[in-house]
C-alpha angles and dihedrals in degrees: 000000000000125000121193125195114231119246113273098244092066096064138040095250127143115245111276095020096116092047091051093046090051091050091048091052091049092050093047095049092048092050105037129046129192132149088246095060125081116243116239118236102171145317143220125222105162132124091354090303107131125185145142130212119209132196094240136101105209122210093199144313123272088235091061093042099049099083095042122105092214089065097089132210093252091049090051090050090049090055091046094049094045093047093045089053090055093051091048088053092049094048095048112103108250095198140340097272097044122079118222116271118258111197098194096180102076118152137150089243090060093058118082128182134206123227090279091053096247105155127228127185112226104183124067097151097126097042122141137179127038112062090355130082116263098267093178088082096055112118121219095013105106115209119185110153125210118348111247092030099060121121095227096183093057090045095055090044089051089230126137132195142136087272086080086067089046090056091048090048089052089055092049090048089050089051091051098050099036097042086228120123133183113261119185091205092056092051092050090052090043085232096141140013115254108269094236092052088047093054095044090048090053091048094051090049087052092053093048090051090053089053090056094046130075116250090244089065098046093095088065093057115080127188113214140166092174117120110248092229088061091046088056094057116110093235095053116100117213091219089064097057098082094033095057091042091054090047089056093052091046090056096049098044114138096238111067094210089060093059122091125247119250089253088058090045092056091048089054092049092049091054093060112115094228090050091053094048093049100035093130092055093046092047095237105107094123094046092049091054092048091050090051091047107032092170091064093057 
């Protein structure tokens, strides 16, 4: 797989940004290894032509797959679990004098899958922490990330933590289960409400409905952001609909300290009934058993 950096004039970058991001990605991929990371084969940095070559033959990007009916519930969960495992690895402290990595540039378009739907992240250009300097303290160098996946609250508070990645993961999980994905063209044309705003609006309506309903009737009210075509799939379990929807909301909460860690996210995913029943297909048999019997870990 080949990735090329766009020409400077198209984006509001500072001069040298793309070169630095390419070098950061090369350093990271030579230093860290995880099944969810692409493997570097080579790169080009000559005459303002920037590119990286990876040892990976992608089937498609998650961005392209999300709206497709052929992208099944179990395949979506395989992507979610694999990607969550990568973020847990990135956020884990590697040693006492290294801060955890924060990826900061998470986006469905940056996740590619092979023919077995194993996900790999192919963009680490805004990474901080770990073997890199703490770039979150740089003044005058604005870092946002990918539109539609930005933790706006943390940005305006000038705070930075791995909970920014948790927010972006929550958006990606929302994309996967709702079959809705952020599209800049739609926003420009005002064609559709932002997917995060859509989910939070549904959740607020759900809470208001609970306030108007007696507690004895609460069990009949279900909050869901799962696309109904997914709900109709034979491998989907009804018990998972509200659980996965609540996990999405937990990840995209406005206050970072109210969001779960990626370790907690994985535990929640492993407790889903459909994940337990299809652990072999999802490649999480051992982890499901450990989650069910934590004392044996």
